[in-house]
Coordinates of C-alpha atoms and ligand atoms in Angstrom, one line a residue:
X894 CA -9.1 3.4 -8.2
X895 CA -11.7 6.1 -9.2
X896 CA -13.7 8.2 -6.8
X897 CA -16.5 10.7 -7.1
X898 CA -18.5 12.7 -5.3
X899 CA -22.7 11.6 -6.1
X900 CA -25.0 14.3 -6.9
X901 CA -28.5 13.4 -7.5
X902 CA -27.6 9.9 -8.7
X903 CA -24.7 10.9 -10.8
X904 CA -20.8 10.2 -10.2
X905 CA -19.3 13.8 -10.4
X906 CA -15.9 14.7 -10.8
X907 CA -14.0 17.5 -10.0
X908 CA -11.3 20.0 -11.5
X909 CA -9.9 20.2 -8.0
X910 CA -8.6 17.0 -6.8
X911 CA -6.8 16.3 -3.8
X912 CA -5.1 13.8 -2.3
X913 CA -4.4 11.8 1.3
X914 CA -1.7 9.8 2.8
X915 CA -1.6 6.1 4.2
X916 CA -1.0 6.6 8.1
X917 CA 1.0 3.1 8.3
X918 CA 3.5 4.3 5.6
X919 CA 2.5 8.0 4.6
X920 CA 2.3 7.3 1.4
X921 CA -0.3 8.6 -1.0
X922 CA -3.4 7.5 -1.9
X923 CA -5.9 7.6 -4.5
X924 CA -7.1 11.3 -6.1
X925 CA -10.5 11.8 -5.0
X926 CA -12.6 15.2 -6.2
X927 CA -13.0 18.6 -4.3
X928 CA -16.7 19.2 -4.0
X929 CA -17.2 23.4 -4.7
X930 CA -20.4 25.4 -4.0
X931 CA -21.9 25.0 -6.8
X932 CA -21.5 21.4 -6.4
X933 CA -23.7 21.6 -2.7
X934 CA -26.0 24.0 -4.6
X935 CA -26.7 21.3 -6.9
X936 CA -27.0 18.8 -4.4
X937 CA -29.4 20.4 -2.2
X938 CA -31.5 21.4 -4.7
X939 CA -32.0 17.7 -5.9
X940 CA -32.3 17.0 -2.0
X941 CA -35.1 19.3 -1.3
X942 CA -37.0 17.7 -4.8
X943 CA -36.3 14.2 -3.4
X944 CA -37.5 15.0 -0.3
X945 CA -41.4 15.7 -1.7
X946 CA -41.6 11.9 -2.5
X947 CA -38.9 10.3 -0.5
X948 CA -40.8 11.3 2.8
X949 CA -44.0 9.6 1.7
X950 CA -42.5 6.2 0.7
X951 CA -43.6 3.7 3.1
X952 CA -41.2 3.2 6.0
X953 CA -41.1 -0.4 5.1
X954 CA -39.8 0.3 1.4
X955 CA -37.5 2.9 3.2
X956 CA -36.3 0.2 5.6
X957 CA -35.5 -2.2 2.3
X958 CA -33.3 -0.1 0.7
X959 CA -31.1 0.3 3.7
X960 CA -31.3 -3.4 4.5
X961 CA -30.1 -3.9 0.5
X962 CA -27.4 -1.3 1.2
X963 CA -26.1 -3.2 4.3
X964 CA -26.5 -6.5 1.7
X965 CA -24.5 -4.8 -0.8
X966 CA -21.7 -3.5 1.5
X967 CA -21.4 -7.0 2.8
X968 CA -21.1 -8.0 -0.6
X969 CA -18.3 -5.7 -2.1
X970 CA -16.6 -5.6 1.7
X971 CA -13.2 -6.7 0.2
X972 CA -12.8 -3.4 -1.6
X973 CA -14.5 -1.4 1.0
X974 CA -12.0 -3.2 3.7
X975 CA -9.0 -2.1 0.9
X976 CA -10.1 0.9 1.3
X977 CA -10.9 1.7 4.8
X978 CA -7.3 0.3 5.7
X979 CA -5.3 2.3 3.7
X980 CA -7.4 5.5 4.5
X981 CA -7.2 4.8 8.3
X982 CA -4.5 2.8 9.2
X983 CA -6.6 0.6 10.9
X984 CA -5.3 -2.9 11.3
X985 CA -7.1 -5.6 9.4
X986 CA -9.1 -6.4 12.8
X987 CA -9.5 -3.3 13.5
X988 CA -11.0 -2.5 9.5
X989 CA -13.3 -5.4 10.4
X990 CA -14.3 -4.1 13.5
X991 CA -15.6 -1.1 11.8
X992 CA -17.3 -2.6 8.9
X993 CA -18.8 -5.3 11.3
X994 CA -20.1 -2.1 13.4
X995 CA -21.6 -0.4 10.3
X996 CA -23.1 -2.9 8.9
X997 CA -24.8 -3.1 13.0
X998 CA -26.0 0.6 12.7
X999 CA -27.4 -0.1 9.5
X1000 CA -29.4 -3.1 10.3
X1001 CA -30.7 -1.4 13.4
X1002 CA -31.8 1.4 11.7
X1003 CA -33.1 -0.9 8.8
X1004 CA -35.4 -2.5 11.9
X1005 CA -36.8 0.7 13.1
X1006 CA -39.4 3.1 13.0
X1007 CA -41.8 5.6 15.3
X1008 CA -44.8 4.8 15.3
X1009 CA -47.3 7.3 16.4
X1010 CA -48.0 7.5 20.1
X1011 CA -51.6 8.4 21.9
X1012 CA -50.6 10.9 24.2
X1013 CA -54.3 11.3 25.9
X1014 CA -58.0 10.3 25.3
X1015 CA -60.9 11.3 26.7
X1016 CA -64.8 10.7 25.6
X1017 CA -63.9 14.3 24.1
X1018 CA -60.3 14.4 22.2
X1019 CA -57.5 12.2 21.3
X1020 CA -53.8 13.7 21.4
X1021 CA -51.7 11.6 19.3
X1022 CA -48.0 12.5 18.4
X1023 CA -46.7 11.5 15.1
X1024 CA -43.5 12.2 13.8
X1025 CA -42.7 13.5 10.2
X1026 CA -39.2 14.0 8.7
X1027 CA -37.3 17.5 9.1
X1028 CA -36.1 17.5 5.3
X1029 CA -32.7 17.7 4.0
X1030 CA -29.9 16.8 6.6
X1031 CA -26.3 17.6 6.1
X1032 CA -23.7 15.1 7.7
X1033 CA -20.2 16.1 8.6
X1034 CA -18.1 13.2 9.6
X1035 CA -14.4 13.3 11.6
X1036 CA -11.4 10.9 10.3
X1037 CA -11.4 8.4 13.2
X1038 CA -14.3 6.2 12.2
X1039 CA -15.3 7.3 8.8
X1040 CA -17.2 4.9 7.9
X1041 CA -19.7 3.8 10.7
X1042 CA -20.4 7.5 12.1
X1043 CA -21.4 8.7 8.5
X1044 CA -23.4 5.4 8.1
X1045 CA -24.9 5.2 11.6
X1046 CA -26.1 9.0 10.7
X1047 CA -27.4 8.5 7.1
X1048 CA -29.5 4.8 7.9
X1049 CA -31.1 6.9 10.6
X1050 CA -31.8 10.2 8.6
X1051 CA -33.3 7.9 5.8
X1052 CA -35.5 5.6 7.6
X1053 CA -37.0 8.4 8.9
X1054 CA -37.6 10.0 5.6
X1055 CA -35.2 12.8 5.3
X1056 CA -33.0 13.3 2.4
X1057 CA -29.3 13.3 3.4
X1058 CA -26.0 15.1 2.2
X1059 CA -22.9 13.6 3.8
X1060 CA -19.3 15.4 4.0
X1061 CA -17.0 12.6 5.2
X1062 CA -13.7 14.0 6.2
X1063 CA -10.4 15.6 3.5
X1064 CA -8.5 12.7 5.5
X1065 CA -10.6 9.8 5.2
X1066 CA -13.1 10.5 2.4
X1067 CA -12.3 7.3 0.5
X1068 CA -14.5 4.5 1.8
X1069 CA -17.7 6.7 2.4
X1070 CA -17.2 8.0 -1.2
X1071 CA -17.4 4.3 -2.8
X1072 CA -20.5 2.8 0.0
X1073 CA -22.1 6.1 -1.5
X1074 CA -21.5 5.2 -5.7
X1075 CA -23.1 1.8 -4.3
X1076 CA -26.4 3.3 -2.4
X1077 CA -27.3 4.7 -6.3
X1078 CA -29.0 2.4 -7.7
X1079 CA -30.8 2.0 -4.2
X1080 CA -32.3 5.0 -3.6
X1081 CA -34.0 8.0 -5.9
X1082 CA -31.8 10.4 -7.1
X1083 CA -31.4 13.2 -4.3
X1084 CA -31.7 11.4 -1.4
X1085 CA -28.3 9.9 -0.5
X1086 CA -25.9 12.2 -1.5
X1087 CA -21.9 12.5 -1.2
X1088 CA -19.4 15.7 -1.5
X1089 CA -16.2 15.3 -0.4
X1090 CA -14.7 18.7 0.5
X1091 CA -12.7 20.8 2.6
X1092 CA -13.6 22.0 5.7
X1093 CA -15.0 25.1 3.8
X1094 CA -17.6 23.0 1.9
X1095 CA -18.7 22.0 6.1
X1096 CA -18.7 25.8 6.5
X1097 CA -21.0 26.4 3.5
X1098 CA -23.4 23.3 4.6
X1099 CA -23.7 25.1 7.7
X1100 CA -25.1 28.4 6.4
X1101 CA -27.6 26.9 4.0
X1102 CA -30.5 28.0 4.2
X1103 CA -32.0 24.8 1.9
X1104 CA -30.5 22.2 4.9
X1105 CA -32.6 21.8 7.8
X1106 CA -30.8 19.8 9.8
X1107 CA -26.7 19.7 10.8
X1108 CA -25.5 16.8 12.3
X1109 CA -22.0 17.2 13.3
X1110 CA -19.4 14.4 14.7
X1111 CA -16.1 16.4 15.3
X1112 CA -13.6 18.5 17.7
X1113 CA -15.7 21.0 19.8
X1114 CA -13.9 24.3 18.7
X1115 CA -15.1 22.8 15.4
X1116 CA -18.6 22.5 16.9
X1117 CA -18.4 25.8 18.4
X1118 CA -18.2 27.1 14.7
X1119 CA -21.0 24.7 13.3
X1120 CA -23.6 26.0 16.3
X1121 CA -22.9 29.5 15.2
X1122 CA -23.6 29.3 11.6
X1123 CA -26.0 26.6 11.5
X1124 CA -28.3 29.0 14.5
X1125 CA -28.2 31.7 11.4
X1126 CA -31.0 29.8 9.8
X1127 CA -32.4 28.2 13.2
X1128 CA -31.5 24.4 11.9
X1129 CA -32.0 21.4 14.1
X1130 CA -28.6 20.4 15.5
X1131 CA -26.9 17.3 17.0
X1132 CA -23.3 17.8 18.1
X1133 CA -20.9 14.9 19.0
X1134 CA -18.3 16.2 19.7
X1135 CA -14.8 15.7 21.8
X1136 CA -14.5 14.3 25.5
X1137 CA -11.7 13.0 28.7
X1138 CA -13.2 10.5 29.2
X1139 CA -11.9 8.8 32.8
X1140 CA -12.2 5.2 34.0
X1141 CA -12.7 4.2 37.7
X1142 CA -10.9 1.3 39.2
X1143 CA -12.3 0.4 42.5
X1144 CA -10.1 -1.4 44.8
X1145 CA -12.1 -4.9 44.8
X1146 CA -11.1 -5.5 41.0
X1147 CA -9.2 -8.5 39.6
X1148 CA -5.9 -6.1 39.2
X1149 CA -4.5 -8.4 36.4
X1150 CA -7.6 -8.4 33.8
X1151 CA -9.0 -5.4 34.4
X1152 CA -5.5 -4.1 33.8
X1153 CA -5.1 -5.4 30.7
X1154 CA -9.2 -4.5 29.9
X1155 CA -7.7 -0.5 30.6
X1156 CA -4.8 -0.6 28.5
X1157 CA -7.1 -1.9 25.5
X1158 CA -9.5 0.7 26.4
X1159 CA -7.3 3.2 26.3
X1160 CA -5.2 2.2 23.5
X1161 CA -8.4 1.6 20.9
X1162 CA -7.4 2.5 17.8
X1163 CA -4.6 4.0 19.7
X1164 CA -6.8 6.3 21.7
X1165 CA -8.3 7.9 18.7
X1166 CA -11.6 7.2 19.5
X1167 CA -14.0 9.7 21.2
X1168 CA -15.0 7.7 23.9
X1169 CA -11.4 6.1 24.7
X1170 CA -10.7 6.3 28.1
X1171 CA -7.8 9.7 28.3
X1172 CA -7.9 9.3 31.8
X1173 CA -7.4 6.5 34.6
X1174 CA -8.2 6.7 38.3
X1175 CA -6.7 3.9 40.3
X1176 CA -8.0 3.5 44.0
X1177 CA -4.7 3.7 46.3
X1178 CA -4.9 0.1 47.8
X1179 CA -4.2 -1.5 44.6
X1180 CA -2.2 1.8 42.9
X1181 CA 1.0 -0.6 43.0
X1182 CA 0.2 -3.5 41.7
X1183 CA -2.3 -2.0 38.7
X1184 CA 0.3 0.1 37.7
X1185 CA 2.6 -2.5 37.2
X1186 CA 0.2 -4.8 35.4
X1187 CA -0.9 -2.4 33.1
X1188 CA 2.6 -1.6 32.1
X1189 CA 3.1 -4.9 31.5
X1190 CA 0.3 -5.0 29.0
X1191 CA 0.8 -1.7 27.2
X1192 CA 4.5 -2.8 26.8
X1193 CA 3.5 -5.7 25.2
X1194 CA 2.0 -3.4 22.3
X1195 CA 3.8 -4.5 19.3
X1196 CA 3.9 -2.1 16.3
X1197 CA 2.9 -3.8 12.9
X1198 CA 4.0 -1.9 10.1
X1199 CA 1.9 -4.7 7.9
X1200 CA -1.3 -4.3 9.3
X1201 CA -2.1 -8.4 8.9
X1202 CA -1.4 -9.0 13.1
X1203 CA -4.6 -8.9 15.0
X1204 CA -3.6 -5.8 17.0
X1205 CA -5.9 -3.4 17.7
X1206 CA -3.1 -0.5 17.9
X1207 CA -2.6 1.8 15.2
X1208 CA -0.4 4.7 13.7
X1209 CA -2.4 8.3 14.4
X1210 CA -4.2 8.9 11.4
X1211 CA -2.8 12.1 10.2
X1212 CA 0.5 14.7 10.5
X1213 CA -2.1 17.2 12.8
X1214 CA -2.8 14.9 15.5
X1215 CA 0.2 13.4 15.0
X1216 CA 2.2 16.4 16.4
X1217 CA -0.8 17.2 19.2
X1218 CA 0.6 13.8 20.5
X1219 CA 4.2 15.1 20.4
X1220 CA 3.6 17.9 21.9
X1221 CA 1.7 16.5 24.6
X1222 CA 4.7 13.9 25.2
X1223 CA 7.1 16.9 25.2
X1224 CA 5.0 18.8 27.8
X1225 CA 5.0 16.4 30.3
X1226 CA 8.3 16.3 30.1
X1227 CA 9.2 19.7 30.4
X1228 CA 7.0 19.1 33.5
X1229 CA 9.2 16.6 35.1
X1230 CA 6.3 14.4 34.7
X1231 CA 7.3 10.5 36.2
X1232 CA 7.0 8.0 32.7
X1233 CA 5.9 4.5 33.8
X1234 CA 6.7 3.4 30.7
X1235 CA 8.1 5.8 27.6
X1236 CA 7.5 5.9 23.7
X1237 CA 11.2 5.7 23.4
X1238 CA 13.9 6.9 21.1
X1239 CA 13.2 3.9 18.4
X1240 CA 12.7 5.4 14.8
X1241 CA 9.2 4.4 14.3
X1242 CA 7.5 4.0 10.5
X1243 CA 4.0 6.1 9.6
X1244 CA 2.5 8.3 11.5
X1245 CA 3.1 5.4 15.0
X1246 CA 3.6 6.6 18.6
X1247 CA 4.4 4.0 20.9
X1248 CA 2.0 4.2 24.0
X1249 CA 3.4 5.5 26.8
X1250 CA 1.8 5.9 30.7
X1251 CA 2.5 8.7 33.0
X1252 CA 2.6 8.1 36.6
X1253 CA 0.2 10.6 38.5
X1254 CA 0.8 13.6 37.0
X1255 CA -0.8 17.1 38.6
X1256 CA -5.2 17.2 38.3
X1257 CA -4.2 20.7 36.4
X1258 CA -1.6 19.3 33.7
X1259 CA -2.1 19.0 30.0
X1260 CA -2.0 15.8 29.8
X1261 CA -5.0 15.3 32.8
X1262 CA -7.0 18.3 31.0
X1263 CA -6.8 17.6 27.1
X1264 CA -8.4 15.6 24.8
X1265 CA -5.0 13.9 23.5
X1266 CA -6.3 11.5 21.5
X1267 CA -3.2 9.1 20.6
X1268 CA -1.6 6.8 23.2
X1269 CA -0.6 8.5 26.4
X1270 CA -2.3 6.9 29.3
X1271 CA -2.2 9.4 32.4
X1272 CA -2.7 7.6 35.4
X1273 CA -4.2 8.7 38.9
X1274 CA -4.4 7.8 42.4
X1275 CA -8.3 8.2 44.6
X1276 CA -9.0 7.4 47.9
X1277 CA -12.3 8.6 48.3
X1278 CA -15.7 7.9 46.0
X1279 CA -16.4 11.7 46.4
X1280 CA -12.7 12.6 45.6
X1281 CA -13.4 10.8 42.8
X1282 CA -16.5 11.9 41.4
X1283 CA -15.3 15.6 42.0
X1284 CA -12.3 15.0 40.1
X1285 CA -13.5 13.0 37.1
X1286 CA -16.3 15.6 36.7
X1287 CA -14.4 18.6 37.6
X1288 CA -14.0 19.0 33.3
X1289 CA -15.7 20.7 30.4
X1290 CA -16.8 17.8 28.6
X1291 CA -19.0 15.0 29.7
X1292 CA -19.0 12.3 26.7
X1293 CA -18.4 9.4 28.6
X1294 CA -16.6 7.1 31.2
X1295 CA -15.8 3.2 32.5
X1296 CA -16.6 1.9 36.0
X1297 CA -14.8 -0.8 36.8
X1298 CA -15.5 -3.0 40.0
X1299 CA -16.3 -6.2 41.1
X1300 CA -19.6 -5.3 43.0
X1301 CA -21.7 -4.0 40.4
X1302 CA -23.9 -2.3 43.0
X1303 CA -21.0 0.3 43.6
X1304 CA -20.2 0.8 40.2
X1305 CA -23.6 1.5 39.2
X1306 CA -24.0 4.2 42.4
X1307 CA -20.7 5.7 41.0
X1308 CA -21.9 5.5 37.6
X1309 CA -25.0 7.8 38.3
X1310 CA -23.1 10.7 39.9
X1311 CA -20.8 10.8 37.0
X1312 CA -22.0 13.6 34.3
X1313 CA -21.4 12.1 31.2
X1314 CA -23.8 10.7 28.6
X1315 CA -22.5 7.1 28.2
X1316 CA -21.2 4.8 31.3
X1317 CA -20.0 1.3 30.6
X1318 CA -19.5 -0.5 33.6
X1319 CA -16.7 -3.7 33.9
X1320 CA -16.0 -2.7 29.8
X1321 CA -14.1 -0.5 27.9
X1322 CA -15.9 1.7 25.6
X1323 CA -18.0 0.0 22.9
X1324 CA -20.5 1.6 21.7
X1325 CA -23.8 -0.1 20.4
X1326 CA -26.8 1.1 17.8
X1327 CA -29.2 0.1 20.8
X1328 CA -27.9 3.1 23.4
X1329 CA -28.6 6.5 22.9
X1330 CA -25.3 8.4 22.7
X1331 CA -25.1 12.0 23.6
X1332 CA -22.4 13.9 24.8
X1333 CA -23.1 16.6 28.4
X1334 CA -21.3 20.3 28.7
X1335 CA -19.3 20.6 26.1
X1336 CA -19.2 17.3 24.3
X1337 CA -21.9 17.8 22.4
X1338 CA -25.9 19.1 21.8
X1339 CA -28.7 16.7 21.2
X1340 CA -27.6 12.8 20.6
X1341 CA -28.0 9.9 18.0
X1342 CA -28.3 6.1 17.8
X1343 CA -30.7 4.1 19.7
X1344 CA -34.6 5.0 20.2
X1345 CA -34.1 8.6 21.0
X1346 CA -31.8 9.2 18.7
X1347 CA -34.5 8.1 15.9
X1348 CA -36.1 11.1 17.1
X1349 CA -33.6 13.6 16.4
X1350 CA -34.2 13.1 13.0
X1351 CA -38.1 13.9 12.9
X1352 CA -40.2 17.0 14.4
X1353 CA -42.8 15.5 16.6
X1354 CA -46.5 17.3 15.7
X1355 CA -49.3 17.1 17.5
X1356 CA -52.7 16.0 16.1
X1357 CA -55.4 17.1 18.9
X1358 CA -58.6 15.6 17.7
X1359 CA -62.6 16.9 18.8
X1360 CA -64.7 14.3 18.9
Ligands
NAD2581 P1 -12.8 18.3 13.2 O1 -13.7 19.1 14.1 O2 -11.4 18.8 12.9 O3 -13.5 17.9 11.8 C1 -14.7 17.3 11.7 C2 -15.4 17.6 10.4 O4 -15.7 19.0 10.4 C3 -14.5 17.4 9.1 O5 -15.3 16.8 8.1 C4 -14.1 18.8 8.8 O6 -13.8 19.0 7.4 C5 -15.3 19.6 9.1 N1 -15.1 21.0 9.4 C6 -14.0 21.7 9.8 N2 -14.2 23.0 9.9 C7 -15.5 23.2 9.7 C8 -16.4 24.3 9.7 N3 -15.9 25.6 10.1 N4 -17.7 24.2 9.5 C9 -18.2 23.0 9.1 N5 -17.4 21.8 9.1 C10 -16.1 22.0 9.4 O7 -12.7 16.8 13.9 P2 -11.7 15.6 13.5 O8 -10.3 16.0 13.9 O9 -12.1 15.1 12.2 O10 -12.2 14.5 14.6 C11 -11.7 14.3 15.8 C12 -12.5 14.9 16.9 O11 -13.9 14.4 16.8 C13 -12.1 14.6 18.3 O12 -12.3 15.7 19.1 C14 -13.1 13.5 18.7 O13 -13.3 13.4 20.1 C15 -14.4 14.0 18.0 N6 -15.3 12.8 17.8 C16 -16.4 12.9 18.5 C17 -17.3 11.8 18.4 C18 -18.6 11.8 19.2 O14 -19.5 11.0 18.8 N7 -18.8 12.6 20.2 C19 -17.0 10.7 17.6 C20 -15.8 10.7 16.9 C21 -14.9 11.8 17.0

């Protein structure tokens, strides 16, 4: 299979190539092409030309084209599935999952618009707010959902009338690559555009001045780096970034399916999703007995080297976070740190971990305080709600968090004193086009999706009309 990067309608090759592996059985994929400066030179030069006619298309013409982009996805989803497997080592449900998802974000965002708003009339002036497009957007994308995070992020740049230029990640360029050679005949050339590239080719989006807008889904010592470039030239930002995320299990639960609800939670994807929980606070009364029953369910994780079971686990995606998780293992060890239940000693194949849970470790130890993102459930013991609160919030990051009890009232009360930007309450994390998402301290700057996050792709002007 061919890949190219898409420059102002055109499928571009490359005379540096590079390759990535298959998480499931590390071996190599496709060759896809290195995108160089002169490459995003090109590219945002078409952007900024697109952008003098894309912005004035009608939103309802805009809207088509991402509608027959969602069609034509649907359409060709076989390959696209292929390919998003083999990239991620997602499970076939789990590949399903993610095209279902994008194909959501993109029909949302194929229903939307802002419309002006009247802010104030009197028999004197009108003050209306409308809300034109910033111009040329660059998108960098992580490897844990390739596909709907660059998708969620270009349907909403487009409706609003922005051009967009997309960098999906070295280890999961693939899928993004071919949706992209399908948007061409879809759009005018310049406005949906596709370089896959190292990290340096994120570095140089950052500092150009001819992008106006950076939005960034990745680590936050990456994000770190994109704020202080992208500031250089004063772009609009949105940073999603990484999180530790807890859930809450108040003692009036049903022990034995909000157990197994946790561990699925938790175990997403094998953890590797931003907003998996990485942290789980038991109330005492029922510490036992949910301990045991979530055992029970993460040791009933089978590992599928074929991908065809409907399991939801899944190798890490790549050698990097693959020996983060080690190392986290090996930490807690050196700790003396109890294991409820252990990856064990069995050879596994890929890049697989087998979920392990550890038995209230200390508030201060790695595996409490990191982002470890693979399939190590800590587990904690509360008494109190403000012991609780204090602890789960006692953290850098605030992306998100589950509350989990059987009186809704309480969960919501906890729920508002958490500081996060997401709360699901009696679910694990699933994150929908309809909520804004935004991360608090250091998860992230600005937010997407949802109504609000429409808006982080416009400037909002003000027209204040005399009568
Ligand atoms: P990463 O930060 O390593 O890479 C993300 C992207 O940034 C990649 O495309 C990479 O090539 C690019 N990049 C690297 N250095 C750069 C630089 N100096 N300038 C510009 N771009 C640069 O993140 P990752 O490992 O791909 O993804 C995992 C992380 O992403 C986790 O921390 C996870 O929590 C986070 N994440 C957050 C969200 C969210 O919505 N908040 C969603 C998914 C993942």
């Amino acid at each position: 299979m061919e890949f190219f990067n898409i420059v102002n309608s055109e499928k571009r090759q490359s005379g540096n190539l590079m390759t990535s592996l298959n998480p499931r059985t590390k071996e190599k994929l496709w060759n896809a092409p290195v995108a160089g400066e002169a490459d995003l030179n090109e590219a945002v030069q078409a952007a900024r030309q697109a952008f003098k006619t894309w912005k004035l298309v009608e939103v309802e013409e805009r809207q088509k084209s991402l509608a027959r982009l969602a069609d034509e996805l649907d359409a060709r989803r076989g390959q696209i599935h292929e390919i998003l497997a083999r990239e991620t080592g997602k499970s076939d449900l789990l590949t399903n999952i993610e095209i279902d998802d994008t194909l959501k974000f993109i029909r949302f965002n194929a229903s939307r618009s802002v419309p002006d708003e009247i802010e104030y009339e009197d028999g004197t002036v009108k003050i209306v707010s409308t809300h034109p497009p910033l111009g040329v957007v660059g998108a960098i994308c992580p490897w844990n959902f390739p596909l709907v995070l660059a998708m969620a992020k270009v349907s909403a740049a487009l409706v609003m009338g922005n051009c967009i230029i997309l960098k999906p990640s070295p280890f999961t360029p693939y899928a993004t690559l071919k949706v992209a050679e399908l948007a061409i005949p879809l759009f005018p050339p310049g406005v949906f555009q596709v370089l896959n590239g190292d990290n340096e080719v994120g570095r140089l989006m950052t500092l150009h001045p001819g992008i106006d807008k950076i939005t960034f889904t990745g680590s936050t010592a990456t994000g770190k780096k994109v704020a202080a470039n992208a500031i250089k030239t004063l772009k609009r930002m949105t940073l999603e970034l990484g999180g530790n995320d807890a859930s809450i299990i108040c003692p009036d639960v049903d022990v034995q399916a909000v157990a197994q609800k946790v561990a699925a939670g938790c175990l997403f994807h094998s953890g590797q999703m931003c907003v998996a929980t990485k942290r789980v606070y038991v109330h005492k009364d029922i510490f036992g007995e949910f301990r045991e029953a979530l055992v029970k369910a993460v040791n009933a994780t089978e590992i599928d080297v074929s991908g065809k079971e409907p399991s939801l686990f899944s190798p890490i995606q790549n050698d990097m976070q693959y020996r983060i998780v080690k190392d986290l293992l090996a930490d807690s060890k050196s700790n003396g740190h109890t294991f409820a239940c252990e990856e064990g000693s069995q050879q596994q194949p890929g890049f697989f971990i087998r979920p392990s849970v550890i038995d209230r470790p200390p508030d201060d130890s790695k595996i409490v305080t990191m982002e470890q993102f693979g399939p190590i459930i800590p587990l904690m013991e509360w008494s109190s709600e403000s012991d609780v609160i204090q602890r789960v919030n006692d953290t850098d990051s605030g992306l998100g968090s589950c509350v989990w009890a059987r009186d809704t009232a309480t969960a919501e009360r906890l729920a508002r004193k958490l500081e996060v930007g997401s709360v699901w309450i009696n679910s694990f994390e699933i994150p929908s086009p309809y909520g804004y998402f935004s991360g608090w301290k250091q998860s992230g700057v600005g937010g997407e999706w949802g109504r609000q996050g429409l808006l982080s792709y416009c400037h909002t002007q003000t027209l204040q009309i005399s009568k």
